[in-house]
């Protein structure tokens, strides 16, 4: 009954984050005061290769200057989480120029000098958590050009499902002054296409892209291979989302290594998929809904949010309790205490919720402070936070949120609305509380998000999960911030290894108050050249770790910039401290810029070509064993099987929800989506 109640509650909330309210898509820009028109986008092609835990996204865009004089063409692109922008090339006629990452101030200076000379030059930079911006100088009147960029990102499995999002919608998170500065063009004159190539070491159950039908496809589910091509009818107006589901698989440990011949250090990506049989939580529960009613929520969004919460509390059981907290420039608990979810109370508060209005700034801290009041230690309390987290009033630093939550026994489940949302702050909030967060795209399967959230909220979790590595010296291990590991959640860690040979992996966690230890022996190879992209992925994970530790006060702010800059230059990543400078070979020589990225890209391209020609490689390192692999910490490992049970997954008979309720929910979402599209 508890599981059914959770899904009903979350289903009621689905409408509240089905429509993030983007006002613009990704596109070309020009300052309003320039008197020029943004560059025309002639075509937009996306090629995605998903290979054993990470994705390579290659974007090729053609555009034209339709102004009567030369212009600086600008292109803005919402920032994918954990994306390592690694390649940028620009083609002007017959001239092809390539990118090298340098310190941001150096890039600005050199780009400005080349632009002033009328030379071919371009630059890519990262703007906080919001977007990447590409600048192409001296595009002549009537001239066409092509920009190509590549980024990598990890793709963890969540309850057997892997999701890829190509973000295009703007999240409506910029202030009005900044937004009104630009004229924006998101229209594509020609085609917008997305090609997906999937190579999985595990067999597939299914693949799909919500709202899209492939124009061509080759799918081999048993062998984990799929090639699909889509044409996006709405161009750059909406995100592209792609999901694939794995067949039922055991809990497992996968380790993907990279070490160049003769290198002193190697890099690895470790993916732990628990197969522990976590039990459902059957006790009564308390829910605090923390709702963003700031000015960016005005119009259809606030109405949809209210409808979603009304549906959510209407699906609770009488012995559940709820509170409603809203925040804009300040916060208010409109329920003024716990309310039992009895029919009369639900009806009364439903009417109150429908009267909510949007306006003002975003004081998220006040909202969270109010939510933490009146928490009952004898009952399980969950905070459901729905926001874009772009806080601009009151306490705004991640450290203040960390200090607020670190001593509280509550779990925050965050739904981050739209692109360009403040995911670093949401990460701090949820990881400090031991909860989780998920980004929600307008183009995604809302039901899928709900089922994944349900699987975490209403089951036991592993507490104080951590990994130890003995036998081979390792360093700079990321992914250790987990306070809890939820059902269906993977632990993904990147690290460096300095030695070679046999090592023991020890995974420790608490389950129902008792310490559990799992062991596995693996081999760190002296040479493995299949996945050189891991170096960039590790460096980006390390940068995010530094940013998080700085946010909560564990790394001095004065040290952060240089640490990030050093990593960005060494591993050729666009960060807040570094930019990609795109010049001719001669200009790089003139300015004394080393061709570090040129050498790195050559290695990556060679490895990618070799992988295409080779069989798909399985990186599982634990071998199944009939013995019970749970062992007290004091006992030696007698096998290297991590877990004996299958990993949790969605579908395939594992979830048996009332189809009528889901059908009604989807129908409601479809109606609201149509109304919202008409409004914008």
C-alpha positions as CSV (number, residue, x, y, z in Angstrom):
1,X,0.0,0.0,0.0
2,X,2.9,2.4,0.8
3,X,4.4,1.9,-2.7
4,X,1.0,2.6,-4.4
5,X,0.5,5.7,-2.2
6,X,3.9,7.1,-3.1
7,X,3.3,6.7,-6.8
8,X,-0.1,8.4,-6.5
9,X,1.5,11.4,-4.6
10,X,4.3,11.8,-7.1
11,X,1.9,11.3,-10.1
12,X,-0.1,14.2,-8.8
13,X,3.1,16.3,-8.9
14,X,3.9,15.4,-12.4
15,X,2.1,18.3,-14.0
16,X,3.9,20.7,-11.8
17,X,7.2,20.0,-13.5
18,X,6.1,18.9,-16.9
19,X,6.3,22.5,-18.2
20,X,9.3,24.5,-17.3
21,X,8.2,27.4,-19.3
22,X,11.2,28.1,-21.6
23,X,10.8,31.2,-23.6
24,X,13.7,30.6,-26.0
25,X,15.6,27.8,-27.5
26,X,19.3,27.6,-28.0
27,X,20.3,29.9,-30.9
28,X,22.3,32.7,-32.4
29,X,22.5,36.1,-30.6
30,X,23.3,39.7,-31.4
31,X,23.1,42.7,-29.1
32,X,19.9,44.7,-29.6
33,X,21.9,48.0,-29.8
34,X,24.0,46.7,-32.7
35,X,21.2,47.1,-35.2
36,X,22.1,43.8,-36.7
37,X,20.1,40.6,-37.1
38,X,21.3,37.4,-35.5
39,X,23.0,34.9,-37.9
40,X,20.6,32.7,-39.8
41,X,20.9,29.0,-38.8
42,X,21.0,26.9,-42.0
43,X,21.2,23.4,-40.4
44,X,21.8,21.7,-37.1
45,X,23.2,18.2,-36.9
46,X,23.8,16.2,-33.8
47,X,25.7,12.9,-33.6
48,X,25.7,11.0,-30.3
49,X,27.8,7.9,-29.5
50,X,26.9,6.2,-26.2
51,X,29.5,3.7,-25.2
52,X,29.6,1.9,-21.8
53,X,28.8,4.6,-19.3
54,X,29.5,7.8,-21.2
55,X,28.4,9.7,-24.2
56,X,30.2,11.7,-26.9
57,X,28.0,14.5,-28.5
58,X,29.2,16.1,-31.7
59,X,27.3,19.1,-33.0
60,X,27.7,20.6,-36.5
61,X,25.9,23.8,-37.2
62,X,25.9,25.9,-40.4
63,X,24.9,29.6,-40.3
64,X,25.0,32.7,-42.5
65,X,25.4,36.4,-42.0
66,X,22.5,38.1,-43.7
67,X,23.5,41.6,-42.6
68,X,25.0,44.1,-45.0
69,X,28.3,44.3,-43.1
70,X,30.5,41.9,-41.2
71,X,29.4,40.7,-37.8
72,X,30.5,38.8,-34.8
73,X,28.2,35.7,-34.7
74,X,27.3,34.4,-31.3
75,X,25.7,31.0,-30.5
76,X,24.3,30.2,-27.0
77,X,23.7,26.6,-25.9
78,X,22.3,25.4,-22.5
79,X,25.0,23.7,-20.4
80,X,24.5,20.0,-19.9
81,X,25.4,18.8,-16.4
82,X,29.0,17.4,-16.1
83,X,29.7,18.2,-19.8
84,X,33.4,18.4,-20.7
85,X,33.5,20.6,-23.8
86,X,36.6,19.3,-25.6
87,X,36.7,20.2,-29.3
88,X,35.7,23.3,-31.3
89,X,36.4,23.9,-35.0
90,X,35.1,26.6,-37.3
91,X,35.2,26.6,-41.0
92,X,35.1,29.8,-43.1
93,X,35.0,28.9,-46.7
94,X,38.1,26.8,-47.3
95,X,39.7,27.7,-44.0
96,X,39.4,25.4,-41.0
97,X,40.5,26.7,-37.6
98,X,40.8,24.5,-34.4
99,X,40.6,25.1,-30.7
100,X,43.0,25.1,-27.8
101,X,42.1,25.7,-24.2
102,X,43.9,28.5,-22.4
103,X,43.3,30.7,-19.3
104,X,40.1,32.8,-19.8
105,X,41.9,36.1,-19.6
106,X,44.4,35.0,-22.2
107,X,41.7,33.8,-24.5
108,X,39.8,37.1,-24.2
109,X,43.0,39.1,-25.0
110,X,44.1,37.1,-28.0
111,X,40.6,36.8,-29.4
112,X,40.2,40.5,-29.1
113,X,43.5,41.2,-30.9
114,X,42.6,38.8,-33.8
115,X,39.1,40.2,-34.1
116,X,40.5,43.8,-34.3
117,X,42.8,42.7,-37.1
118,X,39.9,41.3,-39.1
119,X,41.4,37.8,-38.9
120,X,39.6,34.5,-38.5
121,X,39.1,33.7,-34.8
122,X,36.5,32.1,-32.5
123,X,36.1,31.5,-28.8
124,X,34.0,29.2,-26.6
125,X,33.4,30.0,-22.9
126,X,31.3,28.7,-20.0
127,X,28.9,30.9,-18.2
128,X,28.5,29.4,-14.7
129,X,25.9,26.7,-14.6
130,X,23.8,28.4,-17.4
131,X,25.3,27.9,-20.9
132,X,28.2,27.7,-23.3
133,X,28.6,30.7,-25.6
134,X,30.5,30.5,-28.9
135,X,31.8,33.7,-30.6
136,X,32.9,33.8,-34.2
137,X,34.6,37.0,-35.3
138,X,34.6,38.7,-38.6
139,X,31.9,36.8,-40.5
140,X,31.6,38.8,-43.7
141,X,28.3,40.0,-45.2
142,X,26.5,37.1,-46.9
143,X,29.2,34.6,-45.7
144,X,28.4,31.1,-44.5
145,X,30.4,29.3,-41.8
146,X,30.2,26.1,-39.9
147,X,30.9,25.4,-36.2
148,X,31.6,22.0,-34.9
149,X,31.9,21.2,-31.2
150,X,32.2,18.0,-29.1
151,X,31.5,17.3,-25.4
152,X,31.6,14.2,-23.3
153,X,29.5,13.3,-20.3
154,X,28.9,10.3,-18.0
155,X,25.6,8.5,-18.2
156,X,24.8,6.5,-15.1
157,X,22.1,3.8,-14.9
158,X,19.0,4.6,-12.8
159,X,16.8,1.5,-12.0
160,X,17.9,-0.1,-15.2
161,X,17.3,3.0,-17.4
162,X,19.9,5.2,-19.0
163,X,18.8,8.7,-20.1
164,X,20.5,11.1,-22.5
165,X,19.3,14.7,-22.8
166,X,20.4,17.1,-25.6
167,X,19.4,20.4,-24.0
168,X,18.0,23.1,-26.3
169,X,15.3,25.0,-24.3
170,X,16.4,28.0,-22.3
171,X,15.3,27.7,-18.7
172,X,14.0,31.3,-18.2
173,X,16.5,31.8,-15.4
174,X,18.3,35.0,-16.6
175,X,17.3,38.3,-15.3
176,X,15.3,40.6,-17.5
177,X,18.1,43.1,-18.1
178,X,20.5,40.4,-19.4
179,X,17.8,38.8,-21.5
180,X,16.6,42.1,-23.0
181,X,20.1,42.9,-24.1
182,X,20.0,40.3,-26.9
183,X,18.1,39.6,-30.0
184,X,17.8,35.8,-30.4
185,X,17.2,33.5,-33.3
186,X,16.3,29.9,-32.6
187,X,14.8,29.1,-36.0
188,X,16.6,26.6,-38.3
189,X,16.0,27.2,-42.0
190,X,16.9,23.6,-43.0
191,X,16.9,20.4,-41.1
192,X,17.6,19.6,-37.4
193,X,18.7,16.0,-37.1
194,X,20.0,13.8,-34.3
195,X,21.8,10.5,-34.9
196,X,22.2,8.1,-32.0
197,X,24.7,5.2,-32.0
198,X,24.4,3.0,-28.9
199,X,27.0,0.3,-28.0
200,X,26.2,-1.4,-24.8
201,X,28.0,-4.4,-23.3
202,X,24.7,-5.5,-21.9
203,X,21.6,-6.6,-23.7
204,X,18.8,-4.1,-24.1
205,X,15.1,-4.3,-23.2
206,X,14.0,-1.3,-25.2
207,X,14.9,2.1,-26.6
208,X,12.8,5.2,-27.1
209,X,12.7,9.0,-27.5
210,X,9.6,10.7,-26.0
211,X,7.7,12.5,-28.6
212,X,10.0,11.5,-31.5
213,X,9.8,8.8,-34.1
214,X,13.0,7.8,-35.9
215,X,13.2,8.3,-39.7
216,X,15.7,5.4,-39.8
217,X,16.7,2.7,-37.3
218,X,18.8,-0.4,-36.9
219,X,18.2,-2.1,-33.5
220,X,19.7,-5.3,-32.2
221,X,18.5,-5.5,-28.6
222,X,20.1,-8.8,-27.6
223,X,23.6,-7.6,-28.7
224,X,23.2,-4.1,-27.1
225,X,23.4,-2.2,-30.4
226,X,21.1,0.5,-31.8
227,X,21.5,3.1,-34.5
228,X,18.7,5.7,-34.9
229,X,18.2,8.9,-36.7
230,X,15.6,11.6,-35.8
231,X,14.5,14.8,-37.5
232,X,13.4,17.4,-35.0
233,X,10.3,19.1,-36.5
234,X,10.5,21.9,-33.9
235,X,14.1,22.7,-34.6
236,X,15.9,24.1,-31.5
237,X,12.7,24.8,-29.6
238,X,12.7,21.7,-27.4
239,X,15.1,19.3,-25.8
240,X,15.9,15.9,-27.4
241,X,15.6,13.0,-24.9
242,X,16.7,9.4,-25.5
243,X,16.2,6.5,-23.1
244,X,17.4,2.9,-23.2
245,X,16.5,0.2,-20.7
246,X,18.8,-2.8,-19.9
247,X,17.5,-6.3,-19.4
248,X,17.4,-7.6,-15.8
249,X,21.0,-7.7,-14.6
250,X,22.8,-8.7,-11.5
251,X,24.5,-6.3,-9.1
252,X,28.0,-5.7,-10.5
253,X,31.2,-3.7,-10.4
254,X,32.6,-2.3,-13.7
255,X,36.0,-0.7,-14.0
256,X,37.0,1.0,-17.2
257,X,40.8,1.9,-17.2
258,X,43.0,4.0,-19.4
259,X,46.7,4.2,-19.3
260,X,48.9,5.3,-22.2
261,X,52.1,3.3,-23.0
262,X,54.9,4.4,-20.7
263,X,52.6,6.7,-18.6
264,X,53.3,7.2,-14.9
265,X,49.6,7.3,-14.0
266,X,46.4,5.8,-15.3
267,X,42.8,6.9,-15.1
268,X,39.7,4.8,-14.2
269,X,36.0,5.0,-14.1
270,X,34.4,2.7,-11.5
271,X,30.6,2.0,-11.7
272,X,29.1,0.1,-8.8
273,X,25.5,-1.2,-9.2
274,X,24.2,-2.6,-5.9
275,X,22.1,-5.7,-6.0
276,X,21.1,-5.6,-2.4
277,X,17.5,-6.5,-1.6
278,X,16.4,-3.2,-0.1
279,X,13.0,-3.5,1.7
280,X,10.0,-1.2,1.2
281,X,9.3,1.4,4.0
282,X,5.8,0.6,5.4
283,X,5.5,3.3,8.1
284,X,3.3,6.4,7.8
285,X,5.0,9.4,6.4
286,X,5.1,13.2,6.4
287,X,5.6,15.3,3.3
288,X,6.6,19.0,3.1
289,X,6.0,20.5,-0.4
290,X,8.3,23.4,-0.9
291,X,7.1,25.4,-4.0
292,X,8.7,28.1,-6.0
293,X,6.2,30.9,-6.6
294,X,8.7,33.6,-7.7
295,X,8.2,35.8,-10.7
296,X,9.6,33.3,-13.2
297,X,6.7,31.0,-12.3
298,X,4.1,33.4,-13.5
299,X,1.4,32.5,-16.0
300,X,0.6,28.9,-16.9
301,X,3.5,27.6,-14.8
302,X,2.0,28.6,-11.4
303,X,-1.4,27.2,-12.4
304,X,0.1,23.9,-13.5
305,X,2.2,23.8,-10.2
306,X,-1.0,24.4,-8.1
307,X,-2.9,21.7,-10.0
308,X,-0.1,19.2,-9.5
309,X,0.0,19.8,-5.7
310,X,-3.8,19.5,-5.4
311,X,-3.6,16.2,-7.2
312,X,-0.7,15.0,-5.0
313,X,-2.4,15.7,-1.6
314,X,-5.6,14.3,-3.0
315,X,-3.9,10.9,-3.5
316,X,-2.6,10.6,0.1
317,X,-3.9,8.3,2.8
318,X,-5.7,9.7,5.9
319,X,-2.8,8.7,8.2
320,X,-0.3,10.7,6.1
321,X,0.4,14.3,6.9
322,X,1.5,17.3,4.8
323,X,2.6,20.9,5.0
324,X,2.7,23.4,2.1
325,X,5.5,26.0,2.0
326,X,5.8,28.6,-0.7
327,X,8.6,31.0,-1.4
328,X,9.3,34.0,-3.5
329,X,11.0,37.1,-1.9
330,X,10.1,35.5,1.4
331,X,8.6,32.2,2.6
332,X,5.2,31.3,4.0
333,X,3.8,28.1,5.4
334,X,0.3,28.3,4.2
335,X,-0.9,25.3,6.2
336,X,0.6,26.6,9.5
337,X,1.4,23.1,10.7
338,X,0.9,19.5,9.9
339,X,-2.4,18.7,8.2
340,X,-3.8,15.1,8.2
341,X,-4.6,14.0,4.7
342,X,-8.3,13.5,5.5
343,X,-11.0,14.4,2.9
344,X,-12.2,17.6,4.5
345,X,-8.7,18.9,5.0
346,X,-7.6,18.0,1.5
347,X,-10.6,19.8,0.0
348,X,-10.0,22.9,2.1
349,X,-6.3,23.2,1.3
350,X,-6.9,22.4,-2.3
351,X,-9.0,25.6,-2.6
352,X,-6.3,27.6,-0.9
353,X,-3.5,26.2,-3.1
354,X,-5.5,27.1,-6.3
355,X,-5.4,30.8,-5.1
356,X,-1.6,31.0,-5.1
357,X,-0.1,33.8,-7.3
358,X,3.5,34.2,-8.6
359,X,5.7,37.2,-8.2
360,X,8.8,38.6,-6.6
361,X,12.3,37.3,-6.2
362,X,13.6,33.8,-5.2
363,X,14.4,33.3,-1.6
364,X,15.0,29.6,-1.5
365,X,16.8,29.7,1.8
366,X,13.7,31.1,3.5
367,X,11.6,28.4,1.9
368,X,14.0,25.6,3.2
369,X,14.2,27.2,6.7
370,X,10.5,27.2,7.0
371,X,10.2,23.6,5.7
372,X,12.6,22.4,8.5
373,X,10.3,23.6,11.3
374,X,8.0,21.2,13.2
375,X,9.8,18.1,11.9
376,X,8.7,15.1,14.0
377,X,11.6,12.8,14.9
378,X,9.2,9.8,15.2
379,X,8.0,9.9,11.6
380,X,9.8,9.7,8.3
381,X,9.9,13.2,6.8
382,X,10.5,14.0,3.1
383,X,10.8,17.4,1.6
384,X,9.8,17.6,-2.0
385,X,11.4,20.7,-3.5
386,X,10.3,22.0,-6.9
387,X,12.4,25.0,-8.2
388,X,15.0,26.2,-10.7
389,X,17.2,27.0,-7.7
390,X,18.2,30.4,-9.1
391,X,18.0,32.1,-5.8
392,X,18.6,35.9,-5.7
393,X,17.2,37.0,-2.3
394,X,18.4,36.4,1.2
395,X,21.0,33.7,1.9
396,X,22.3,32.6,-1.5
397,X,25.6,30.8,-0.9
398,X,25.7,27.0,-1.0
399,X,27.6,27.0,2.3
400,X,24.6,28.6,4.0
401,X,22.3,25.8,2.7
402,X,24.9,23.1,3.7
403,X,25.0,24.5,7.3
404,X,21.2,24.6,7.4
405,X,20.7,21.0,6.5
406,X,23.7,19.1,7.7
407,X,22.3,18.4,11.2
408,X,18.7,17.7,10.1
409,X,17.2,14.2,9.8
410,X,15.2,14.8,6.7
411,X,15.6,13.9,3.0
412,X,15.3,16.5,0.3
413,X,14.1,15.2,-3.1
414,X,14.6,18.0,-5.6
415,X,13.1,18.4,-9.0
416,X,15.2,20.9,-10.9
417,X,13.1,22.7,-13.5
418,X,14.5,23.2,-16.9
419,X,17.9,24.0,-18.5
420,X,20.2,26.7,-17.1
421,X,19.0,25.8,-13.6
422,X,21.3,26.0,-10.6
423,X,22.2,22.4,-10.3
424,X,25.3,23.1,-8.2
425,X,23.1,24.6,-5.4
426,X,20.5,21.8,-5.8
427,X,23.4,19.3,-5.5
428,X,24.6,20.8,-2.3
429,X,21.1,20.8,-0.8
430,X,20.3,17.2,-1.7
431,X,23.7,15.6,-1.0
432,X,23.9,17.4,2.4
433,X,20.5,15.9,3.4
434,X,21.2,12.5,1.9
435,X,18.4,13.0,-0.7
436,X,18.7,13.1,-4.5
437,X,17.7,15.5,-7.3
438,X,16.7,15.1,-10.9
439,X,16.6,17.5,-13.7
440,X,13.3,17.6,-15.6
441,X,13.0,18.4,-19.2
442,X,9.7,19.4,-20.9
443,X,10.4,16.8,-23.5
444,X,11.0,13.9,-21.1
445,X,8.7,11.1,-19.9
446,X,7.3,12.5,-16.7
447,X,5.9,9.1,-15.7
448,X,9.4,7.6,-15.9
449,X,10.8,10.3,-13.6
450,X,8.0,9.6,-11.1
451,X,8.7,5.8,-11.1
452,X,12.4,6.4,-10.6
453,X,11.7,8.8,-7.7
454,X,9.2,6.4,-6.2
455,X,11.8,3.6,-6.2
456,X,14.0,5.7,-4.0
457,X,11.6,7.4,-1.7
458,X,9.6,4.3,-0.5
459,X,12.5,1.8,-0.1
460,X,15.4,1.5,2.4
461,X,18.7,3.1,1.4
462,X,22.3,2.3,2.0
463,X,23.8,4.7,4.5
464,X,27.4,6.0,4.7
465,X,28.4,4.3,1.5
466,X,32.1,4.5,0.6
467,X,34.7,2.8,-1.5
468,X,38.3,1.8,-0.4
469,X,41.0,0.6,-2.7
470,X,44.0,-1.4,-1.4
471,X,47.0,-3.0,-3.0
472,X,47.6,-0.3,-5.7
473,X,48.1,3.3,-5.0
474,X,45.3,5.5,-6.2
475,X,44.6,9.2,-5.9
476,X,41.9,11.9,-6.4
477,X,38.9,9.6,-6.2
478,X,35.7,11.4,-7.0
479,X,32.1,10.3,-6.4
480,X,32.5,9.8,-2.6
481,X,30.0,12.5,-1.6
482,X,27.1,10.0,-1.2
483,X,25.5,10.2,2.2
484,X,23.0,7.5,1.1
485,X,22.7,5.2,-1.9
486,X,19.2,4.7,-3.0
487,X,17.4,1.8,-4.6
488,X,18.4,1.6,-8.3
489,X,21.1,4.2,-7.9
490,X,24.7,3.6,-9.1
491,X,27.8,4.9,-7.5
492,X,30.0,6.3,-10.2
493,X,33.6,7.3,-9.3
494,X,36.6,8.5,-11.3
495,X,40.2,8.3,-10.1
496,X,43.9,8.0,-10.9
497,X,46.0,4.9,-10.3
498,X,49.8,5.2,-9.9
499,X,50.8,1.5,-9.6
500,X,49.7,-1.5,-11.5
501,X,48.5,-5.1,-10.8
502,X,46.1,-6.6,-8.4
503,X,44.0,-4.5,-6.0
504,X,41.1,-5.1,-3.6
505,X,38.0,-3.0,-3.8
506,X,36.1,-2.7,-0.5
507,X,32.6,-1.2,-0.5
508,X,31.2,-0.4,2.9
509,X,27.7,0.7,3.7
510,X,25.1,0.5,6.6
511,X,21.9,-1.3,6.0
512,X,19.2,-1.1,8.7
513,X,21.8,0.0,11.2
514,X,24.3,-2.8,10.6
515,X,27.6,-2.5,8.8
516,X,27.9,-4.4,5.5
517,X,31.2,-5.0,3.7
518,X,31.6,-6.3,0.1
519,X,35.0,-7.1,-1.5
520,X,36.3,-7.7,-5.0
521,X,39.7,-8.1,-6.5
522,X,40.5,-6.4,-9.7
523,X,43.5,-5.7,-11.9
524,X,44.9,-2.2,-12.8
525,X,46.6,-2.7,-16.2
526,X,50.0,-1.3,-17.1
527,X,48.6,-0.3,-20.5
528,X,45.1,0.1,-21.8
529,X,44.4,2.6,-24.6
530,X,40.7,2.0,-25.4
531,X,39.2,5.0,-23.6
532,X,41.4,8.1,-23.5
533,X,38.3,10.3,-23.0
534,X,38.3,9.1,-19.4
535,X,41.1,11.6,-18.6
536,X,38.8,14.5,-19.5
537,X,35.8,12.9,-17.7
538,X,38.0,12.5,-14.5
539,X,39.2,16.0,-14.7
540,X,35.6,17.4,-15.0
541,X,34.5,15.3,-12.1
542,X,37.5,16.5,-10.1
543,X,36.6,20.1,-11.0
544,X,33.0,19.6,-9.8
545,X,34.3,18.0,-6.6
546,X,36.5,21.1,-6.0
547,X,33.5,23.4,-6.7
548,X,31.3,21.4,-4.2
549,X,34.0,21.3,-1.5
550,X,34.5,25.1,-1.9
551,X,30.8,25.6,-1.8
552,X,30.5,23.9,1.6
553,X,33.6,25.6,3.0
554,X,36.2,22.8,2.8
555,X,38.4,24.3,0.1
556,X,39.4,28.0,0.4
557,X,37.8,30.2,-2.3
558,X,41.3,31.7,-2.9
559,X,42.6,28.3,-4.1
560,X,39.7,27.2,-6.2
561,X,40.3,29.3,-9.3
562,X,43.9,28.2,-9.8
563,X,43.1,24.6,-9.2
564,X,40.3,24.6,-11.8
565,X,42.4,26.6,-14.3
566,X,45.3,24.1,-14.0
567,X,43.0,21.2,-14.6
568,X,41.2,22.9,-17.5
569,X,44.5,23.7,-19.3
570,X,46.2,20.3,-18.7
571,X,43.1,18.3,-19.8
572,X,41.8,20.9,-22.3
573,X,38.4,21.6,-20.8
574,X,36.3,24.7,-21.0
575,X,35.6,25.8,-17.4
576,X,34.7,29.0,-15.6
577,X,38.5,29.8,-15.5
578,X,39.4,28.6,-19.0
579,X,38.1,29.2,-22.6
580,X,38.6,27.4,-25.9
581,X,40.5,29.7,-28.3
582,X,40.0,28.9,-32.0
583,X,42.7,30.3,-34.4
584,X,44.7,29.5,-37.5
585,X,47.9,27.5,-37.0
586,X,49.9,30.6,-37.8
587,X,48.1,32.6,-35.2
588,X,48.7,29.9,-32.5
589,X,52.4,30.1,-33.3
590,X,52.5,33.9,-33.2
591,X,50.8,33.9,-29.8
592,X,52.9,31.1,-28.4
593,X,50.0,28.8,-27.6
594,X,50.9,25.1,-27.2
595,X,48.9,22.6,-29.2
596,X,47.9,20.4,-26.3
597,X,44.4,19.8,-27.5
598,X,45.5,18.9,-31.0
599,X,47.6,16.1,-29.6
600,X,44.9,14.9,-27.2
601,X,42.2,14.9,-29.9
602,X,44.4,12.8,-32.2
603,X,44.7,10.2,-29.5
604,X,40.9,10.2,-28.8
605,X,39.9,10.0,-32.5
606,X,42.3,7.0,-33.0
607,X,40.8,5.2,-30.1
608,X,37.2,5.9,-31.2
609,X,38.0,4.5,-34.7
610,X,39.5,1.4,-33.1
611,X,36.4,0.8,-30.9
612,X,34.0,1.0,-33.9
613,X,35.9,-1.8,-35.5
614,X,36.2,-4.0,-32.4
615,X,33.6,-6.1,-30.5
616,X,31.9,-4.3,-27.6
617,X,34.0,-4.7,-24.5
618,X,32.4,-5.7,-21.2
619,X,34.2,-4.2,-18.2
620,X,32.6,-6.2,-15.4
621,X,35.3,-7.2,-13.0
622,X,33.4,-9.2,-10.3
623,X,32.7,-12.9,-11.2
624,X,29.4,-14.4,-10.1
625,X,29.6,-16.9,-7.3
626,X,27.0,-19.1,-5.7
627,X,28.4,-18.3,-2.3
628,X,27.0,-15.5,-0.2
629,X,29.3,-12.6,-0.8
630,X,28.3,-10.6,2.3
631,X,31.1,-10.9,4.8
632,X,32.0,-9.2,8.1
633,X,34.8,-6.7,7.7
634,X,37.1,-9.0,9.7
635,X,36.9,-11.9,7.3
636,X,39.0,-12.2,4.2
637,X,37.4,-12.1,0.8
638,X,37.0,-15.7,-0.6
639,X,35.4,-14.6,-3.9
640,X,35.2,-11.5,-6.0
641,X,31.4,-11.4,-6.6
642,X,30.1,-8.0,-5.4
643,X,26.4,-8.9,-5.0
644,X,24.3,-11.9,-5.4
645,X,20.9,-10.3,-6.3
646,X,19.7,-8.6,-9.5
647,X,19.9,-4.8,-9.6
648,X,16.5,-3.0,-9.3
649,X,14.9,-1.9,-12.6
650,X,11.7,-0.4,-13.9
651,X,9.3,-2.3,-16.2
652,X,9.7,-5.9,-17.2
653,X,7.0,-6.9,-14.7
654,X,8.8,-5.3,-11.8
655,X,6.3,-2.5,-11.4
656,X,2.6,-3.2,-11.6
657,X,0.8,0.2,-11.2
658,X,-2.9,0.9,-11.9
659,X,-2.9,1.7,-15.6
660,X,-6.1,3.8,-15.3
661,X,-4.4,6.4,-13.0
662,X,-1.4,6.7,-15.3
663,X,-3.6,7.1,-18.3
664,X,-5.6,9.9,-16.7
665,X,-2.4,11.6,-15.6
666,X,-1.0,11.5,-19.1
667,X,-4.2,12.9,-20.5
668,X,-4.0,15.8,-18.1
669,X,-0.5,16.5,-19.0
670,X,-1.3,16.5,-22.7
671,X,-4.1,19.0,-22.3
672,X,-1.9,21.3,-20.2
673,X,1.0,21.1,-22.6
674,X,-1.3,22.2,-25.5
675,X,-2.5,25.1,-23.5
676,X,1.0,26.1,-22.5
677,X,2.3,26.0,-26.1
678,X,-0.5,28.3,-27.1
679,X,0.5,30.8,-24.4
680,X,4.1,31.2,-25.5
